[in-house]
Short mmCIF file of C-alpha atoms and ligand atoms in Angstrom, two decimals:
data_model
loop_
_atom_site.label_atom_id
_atom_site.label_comp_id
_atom_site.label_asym_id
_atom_site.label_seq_id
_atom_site.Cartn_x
_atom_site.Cartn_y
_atom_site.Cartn_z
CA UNK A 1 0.00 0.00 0.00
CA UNK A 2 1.42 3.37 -1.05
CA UNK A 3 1.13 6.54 1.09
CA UNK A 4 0.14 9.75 -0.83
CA UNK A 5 1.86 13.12 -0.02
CA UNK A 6 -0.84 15.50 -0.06
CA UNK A 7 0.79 18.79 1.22
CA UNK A 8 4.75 19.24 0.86
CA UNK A 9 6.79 22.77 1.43
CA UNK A 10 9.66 23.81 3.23
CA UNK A 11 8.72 26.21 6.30
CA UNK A 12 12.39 27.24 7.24
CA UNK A 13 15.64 26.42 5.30
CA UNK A 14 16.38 22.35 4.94
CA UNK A 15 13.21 22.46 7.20
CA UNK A 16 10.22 20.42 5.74
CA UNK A 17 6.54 20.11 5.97
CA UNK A 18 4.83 17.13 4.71
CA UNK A 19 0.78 15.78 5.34
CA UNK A 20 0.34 12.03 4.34
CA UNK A 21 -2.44 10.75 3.69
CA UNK A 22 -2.62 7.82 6.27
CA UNK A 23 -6.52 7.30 7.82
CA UNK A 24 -5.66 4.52 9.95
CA UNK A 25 -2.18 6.34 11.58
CA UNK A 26 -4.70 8.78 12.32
CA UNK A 27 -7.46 7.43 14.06
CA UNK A 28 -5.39 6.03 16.39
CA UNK A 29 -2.28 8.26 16.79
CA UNK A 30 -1.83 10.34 19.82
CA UNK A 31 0.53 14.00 21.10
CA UNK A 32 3.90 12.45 21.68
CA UNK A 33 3.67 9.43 18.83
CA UNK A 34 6.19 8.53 15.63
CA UNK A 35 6.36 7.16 12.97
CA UNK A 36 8.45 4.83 10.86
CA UNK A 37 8.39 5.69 7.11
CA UNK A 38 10.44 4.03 3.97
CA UNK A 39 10.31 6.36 0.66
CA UNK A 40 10.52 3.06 -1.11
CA UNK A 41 11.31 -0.35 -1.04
CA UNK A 42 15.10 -0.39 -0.98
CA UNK A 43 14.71 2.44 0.91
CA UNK A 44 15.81 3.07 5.06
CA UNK A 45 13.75 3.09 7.61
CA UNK A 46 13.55 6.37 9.48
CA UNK A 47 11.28 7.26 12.74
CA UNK A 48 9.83 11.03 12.52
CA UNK A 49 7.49 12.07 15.48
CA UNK A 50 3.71 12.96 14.87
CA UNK A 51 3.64 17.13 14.22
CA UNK A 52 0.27 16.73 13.60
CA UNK A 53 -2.88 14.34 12.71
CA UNK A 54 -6.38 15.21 11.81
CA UNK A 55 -8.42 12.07 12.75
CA UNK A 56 -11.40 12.97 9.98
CA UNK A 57 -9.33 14.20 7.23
CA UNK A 58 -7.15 10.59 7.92
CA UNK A 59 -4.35 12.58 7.90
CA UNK A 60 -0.98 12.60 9.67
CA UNK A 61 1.86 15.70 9.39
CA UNK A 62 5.38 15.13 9.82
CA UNK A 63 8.21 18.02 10.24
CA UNK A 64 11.58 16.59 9.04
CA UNK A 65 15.31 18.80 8.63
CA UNK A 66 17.71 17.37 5.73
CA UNK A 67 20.42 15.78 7.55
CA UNK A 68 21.43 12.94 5.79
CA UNK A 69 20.68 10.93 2.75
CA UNK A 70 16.90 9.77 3.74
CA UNK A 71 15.66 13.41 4.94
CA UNK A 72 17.35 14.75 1.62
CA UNK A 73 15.92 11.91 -0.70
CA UNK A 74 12.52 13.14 1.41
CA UNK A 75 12.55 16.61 0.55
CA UNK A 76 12.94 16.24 -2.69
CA UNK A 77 9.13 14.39 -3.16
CA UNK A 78 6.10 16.74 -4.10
CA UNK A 79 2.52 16.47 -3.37
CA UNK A 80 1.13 13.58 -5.43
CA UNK A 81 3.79 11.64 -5.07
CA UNK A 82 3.70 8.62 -2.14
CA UNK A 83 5.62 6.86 -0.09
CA UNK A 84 5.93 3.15 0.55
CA UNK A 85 5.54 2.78 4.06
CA UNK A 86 3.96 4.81 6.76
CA UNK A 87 3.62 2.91 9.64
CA UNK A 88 2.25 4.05 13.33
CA UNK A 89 1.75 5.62 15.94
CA UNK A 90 4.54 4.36 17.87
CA UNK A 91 5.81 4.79 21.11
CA UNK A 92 4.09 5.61 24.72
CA UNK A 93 1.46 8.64 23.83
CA UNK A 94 2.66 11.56 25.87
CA UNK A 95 1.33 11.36 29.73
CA UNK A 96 -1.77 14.54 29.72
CA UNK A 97 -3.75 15.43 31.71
CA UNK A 98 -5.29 17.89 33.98
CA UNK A 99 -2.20 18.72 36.13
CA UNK A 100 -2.04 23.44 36.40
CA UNK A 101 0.77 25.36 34.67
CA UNK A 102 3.07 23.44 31.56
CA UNK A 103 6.21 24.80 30.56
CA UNK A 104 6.63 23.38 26.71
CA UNK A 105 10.06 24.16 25.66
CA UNK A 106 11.21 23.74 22.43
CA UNK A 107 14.61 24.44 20.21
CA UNK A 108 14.91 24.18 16.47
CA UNK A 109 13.07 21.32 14.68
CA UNK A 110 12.03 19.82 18.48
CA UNK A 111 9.39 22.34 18.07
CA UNK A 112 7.77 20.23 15.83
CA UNK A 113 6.87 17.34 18.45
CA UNK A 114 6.24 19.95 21.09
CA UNK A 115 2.91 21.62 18.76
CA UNK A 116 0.59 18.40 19.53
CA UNK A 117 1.42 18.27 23.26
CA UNK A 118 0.48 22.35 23.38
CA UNK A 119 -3.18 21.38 22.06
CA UNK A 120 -3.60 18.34 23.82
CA UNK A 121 -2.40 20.05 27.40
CA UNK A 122 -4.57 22.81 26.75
CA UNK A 123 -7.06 20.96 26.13
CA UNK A 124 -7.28 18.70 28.73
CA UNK A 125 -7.24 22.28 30.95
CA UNK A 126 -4.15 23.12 31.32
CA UNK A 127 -2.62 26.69 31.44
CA UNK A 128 0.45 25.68 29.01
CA UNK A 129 3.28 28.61 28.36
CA UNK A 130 5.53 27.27 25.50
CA UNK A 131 8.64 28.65 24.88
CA UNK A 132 10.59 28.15 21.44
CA UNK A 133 13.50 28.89 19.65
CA UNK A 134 15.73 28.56 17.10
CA UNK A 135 19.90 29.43 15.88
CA UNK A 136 18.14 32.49 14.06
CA UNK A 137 14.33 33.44 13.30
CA UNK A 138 14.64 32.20 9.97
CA UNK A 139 14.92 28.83 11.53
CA UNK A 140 12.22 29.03 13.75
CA UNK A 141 9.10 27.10 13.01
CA UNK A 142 5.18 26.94 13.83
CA UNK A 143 5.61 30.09 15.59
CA UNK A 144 1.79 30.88 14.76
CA UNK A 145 0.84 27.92 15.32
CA UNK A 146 2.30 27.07 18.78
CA UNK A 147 0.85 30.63 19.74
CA UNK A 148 -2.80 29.33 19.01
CA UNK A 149 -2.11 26.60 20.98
CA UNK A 150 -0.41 27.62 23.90
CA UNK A 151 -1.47 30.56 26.68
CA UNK A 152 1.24 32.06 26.48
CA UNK A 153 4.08 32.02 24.30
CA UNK A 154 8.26 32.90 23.96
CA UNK A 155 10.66 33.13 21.47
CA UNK A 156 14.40 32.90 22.05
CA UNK A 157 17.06 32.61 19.00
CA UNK A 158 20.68 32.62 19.46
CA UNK A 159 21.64 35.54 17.77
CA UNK A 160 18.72 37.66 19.01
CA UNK A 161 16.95 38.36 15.20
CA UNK A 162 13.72 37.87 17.09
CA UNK A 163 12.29 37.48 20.68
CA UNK A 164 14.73 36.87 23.81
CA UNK A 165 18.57 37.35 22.72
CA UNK A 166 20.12 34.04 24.09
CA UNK A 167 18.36 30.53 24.85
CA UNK A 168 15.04 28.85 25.68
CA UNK A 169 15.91 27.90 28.82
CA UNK A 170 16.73 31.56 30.26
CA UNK A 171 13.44 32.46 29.90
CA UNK A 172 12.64 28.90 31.21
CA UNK A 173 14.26 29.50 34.38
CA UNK A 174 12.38 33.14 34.40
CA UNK A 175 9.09 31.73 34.59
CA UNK A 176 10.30 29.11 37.50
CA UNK A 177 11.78 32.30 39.29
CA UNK A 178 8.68 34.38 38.66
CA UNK A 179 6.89 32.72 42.10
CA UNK A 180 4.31 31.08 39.27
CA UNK A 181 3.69 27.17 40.23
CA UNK A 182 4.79 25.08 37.47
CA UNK A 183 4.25 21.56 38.06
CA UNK A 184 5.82 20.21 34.54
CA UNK A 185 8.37 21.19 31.88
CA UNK A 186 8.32 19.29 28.88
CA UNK A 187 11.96 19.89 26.89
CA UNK A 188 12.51 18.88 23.29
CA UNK A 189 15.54 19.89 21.10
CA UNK A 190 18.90 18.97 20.62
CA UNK A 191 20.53 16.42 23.23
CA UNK A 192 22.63 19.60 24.20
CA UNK A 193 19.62 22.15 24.46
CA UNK A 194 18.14 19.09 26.91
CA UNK A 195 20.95 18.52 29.13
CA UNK A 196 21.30 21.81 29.87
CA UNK A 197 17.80 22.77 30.38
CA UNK A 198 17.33 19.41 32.96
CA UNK A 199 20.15 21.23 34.89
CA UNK A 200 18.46 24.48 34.98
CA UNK A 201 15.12 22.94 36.05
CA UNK A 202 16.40 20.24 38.64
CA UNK A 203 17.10 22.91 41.71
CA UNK A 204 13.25 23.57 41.26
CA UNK A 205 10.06 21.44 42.54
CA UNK A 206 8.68 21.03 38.94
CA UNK A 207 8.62 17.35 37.10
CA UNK A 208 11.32 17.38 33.82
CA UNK A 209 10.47 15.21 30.73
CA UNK A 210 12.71 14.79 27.79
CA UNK A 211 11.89 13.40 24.49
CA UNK A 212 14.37 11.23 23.07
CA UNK A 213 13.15 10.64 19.44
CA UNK A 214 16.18 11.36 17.78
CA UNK A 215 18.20 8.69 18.94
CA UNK A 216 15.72 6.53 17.62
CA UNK A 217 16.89 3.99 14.49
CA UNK A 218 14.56 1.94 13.08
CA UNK A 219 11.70 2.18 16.02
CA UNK A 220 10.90 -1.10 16.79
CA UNK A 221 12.68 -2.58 19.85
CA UNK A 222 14.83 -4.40 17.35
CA UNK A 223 17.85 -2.90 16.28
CA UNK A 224 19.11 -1.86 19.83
CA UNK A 225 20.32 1.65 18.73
CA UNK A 226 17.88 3.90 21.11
CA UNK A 227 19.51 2.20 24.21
CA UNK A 228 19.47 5.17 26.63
CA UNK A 229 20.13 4.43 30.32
CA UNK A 230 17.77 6.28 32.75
CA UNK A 231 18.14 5.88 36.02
CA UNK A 232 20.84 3.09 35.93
CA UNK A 233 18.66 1.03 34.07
CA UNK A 234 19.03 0.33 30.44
CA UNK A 235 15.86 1.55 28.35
CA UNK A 236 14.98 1.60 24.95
CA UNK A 237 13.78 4.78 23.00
CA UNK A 238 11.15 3.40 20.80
CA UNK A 239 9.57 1.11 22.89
CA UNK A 240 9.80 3.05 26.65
CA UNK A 241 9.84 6.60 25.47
CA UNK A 242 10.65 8.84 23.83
CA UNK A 243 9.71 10.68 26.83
CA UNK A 244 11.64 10.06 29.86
CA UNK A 245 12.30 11.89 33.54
CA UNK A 246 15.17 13.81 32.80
CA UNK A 247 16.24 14.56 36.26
CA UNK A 248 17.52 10.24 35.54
CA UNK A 249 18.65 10.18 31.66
CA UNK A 250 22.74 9.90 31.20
CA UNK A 251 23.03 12.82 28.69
CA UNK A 252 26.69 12.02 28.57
CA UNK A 253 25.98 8.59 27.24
CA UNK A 254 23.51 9.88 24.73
CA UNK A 255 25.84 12.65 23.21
CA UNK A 256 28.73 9.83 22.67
CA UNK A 257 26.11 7.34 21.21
CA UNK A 258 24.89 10.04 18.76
CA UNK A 259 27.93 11.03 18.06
CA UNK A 260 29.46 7.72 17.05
CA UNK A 261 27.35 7.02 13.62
CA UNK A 262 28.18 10.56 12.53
CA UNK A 263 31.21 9.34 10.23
CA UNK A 264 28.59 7.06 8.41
CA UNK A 265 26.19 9.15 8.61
CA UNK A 266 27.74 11.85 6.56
CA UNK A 267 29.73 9.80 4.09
CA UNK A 268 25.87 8.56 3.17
CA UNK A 269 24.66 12.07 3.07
CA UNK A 270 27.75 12.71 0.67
CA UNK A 271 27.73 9.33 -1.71
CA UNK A 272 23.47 10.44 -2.17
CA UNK A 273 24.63 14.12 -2.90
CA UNK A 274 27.34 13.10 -5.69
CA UNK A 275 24.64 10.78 -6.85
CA UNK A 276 22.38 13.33 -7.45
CA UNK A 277 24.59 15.94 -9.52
CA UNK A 278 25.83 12.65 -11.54
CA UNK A 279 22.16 12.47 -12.15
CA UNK A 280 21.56 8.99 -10.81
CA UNK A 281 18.18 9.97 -8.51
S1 LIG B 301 15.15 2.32 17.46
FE1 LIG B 301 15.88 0.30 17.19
S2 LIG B 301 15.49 -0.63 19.09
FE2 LIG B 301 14.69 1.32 19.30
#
């Protein structure tokens, strides 16, 4: 069965938006969810959290960044064109409910899986303040939408061409100073942008989760890759997660882990590119 691409455009540079037409991912998927999709059948297997479904349309929306050679064979498809596979939801649904104030924070392209948790906290009743960012406001993405969905919202970019001059988790720790009683912070971004913002938030009496999806591999408890180790115990990504009490995941571990398939990872990316201008995709 093939998967049709109904909407595709890029929202930020490398930065892609794509709706797939998928009516049973739909029905069932839920705020904090992947996906495992396969452009075709030789193709790799590659997890990409839910951005957003619409159960009646039977449609699911995934945000994906070119990195290497799948996400760059992915953005160039158009609308009309399908996929092979489009499997899901995977992964434990994000934990909401009812709880009082929600601090979402979200950097770069982990703004993307942050956008279903704002509607689904705020509406199961929560008062949800999101706070995203981004290297530069070029980069920065759903901004209008994560405003709709949230109470109140931040911006922070790095070199201050919009919002807060400096990172999400400043004005992170502002709203835990301000005397306001936050009772969870939900942090996705990069592993760095997580560790750090775990250490901001641990002093205070607030719950931390992290979302772990891009460690993931191929997503289904086979291949071994998302082994994270939270609280001394050995866990896996795709099965457990992604979302896990920060105050107990081994950052340090994570960062070396990611950082060991880069070599492979960007000699693929390279072989696809000189493919491409030999004219071969
Ligand atoms: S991604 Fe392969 S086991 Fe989890």
């Amino acid at each position: 069965m093939a998967y049709r691409i109904l909407e595709k455009e890029e929202i930020a540079p490398s930065v892609h938006r794509m709706v797939v037409d998928a009516p049973d991912v739909a029905k069932a998927a839920k705020a904090g969810q992947f996906i495992i999709l396969r452009i075709n059948e030789l193709g790799e297997r590659i997890p990409l959290t839910i951005a957003d479904f619409e159960k009646e349309k039977g449609t699911v929306t995934v945000i994906f960044q070119e990195m290497g050679k799948t996400t760059k064979q992915l953005a160039k498809l158009s609308a009309g064109e399908s996929l092979e596979d489009f499997v899901g939801p995977l992964g434990t649904p994000s934990d909401i409910r009812k709880l009082g104030t929600i601090i979402l924070v979200g950097g770069g392209i982990g703004v993307a899986p942050l956008y279903p948790q704002a509607i689904s906290y705020t509406e199961a009743g929560n008062r949800v303040i999101s706070v995203i960012g981004a290297r530069n406001k070029d980069l920065l993405i759903l901004e209008d939408e994560m405003r709709k969905a949230s109470s109140e919202l931040y911006i922070a970019t790095d070199d201050g061409s919009k919002g807060h001059h400096g990172f999400v988790t400043d004005i992170m720790k502002k709203i835990l100073d301000s005397g306001e009683k936050v009772v969870r912070v939900v942090i996705i971004g990069p592993p760095i942008m997580m560790k750090v913002g775990a250490g901001v938030a641990s002093p205070y009496d607030v719950e931390i989760l992290v979302s772990l999806n891009s460690i993931m591999v191929d997503g289904t408890g086979m291949c071994g890759g998302c082994r994270v180790t939270v609280g001394g115990k050995t866990r896996f990504t795709c099965v457990d997660g992604p979302e896990f009490d920060a105050r107990k995941v081994d950052f340090i571990e994570l960062m070396n882990k990611l950082a060991m398939y880069r070599g492979e990872e960007i000699i693929a990316a390279e072989k696809y590119e000189e493919e491409c201008r030999c004219g071969l995709h």
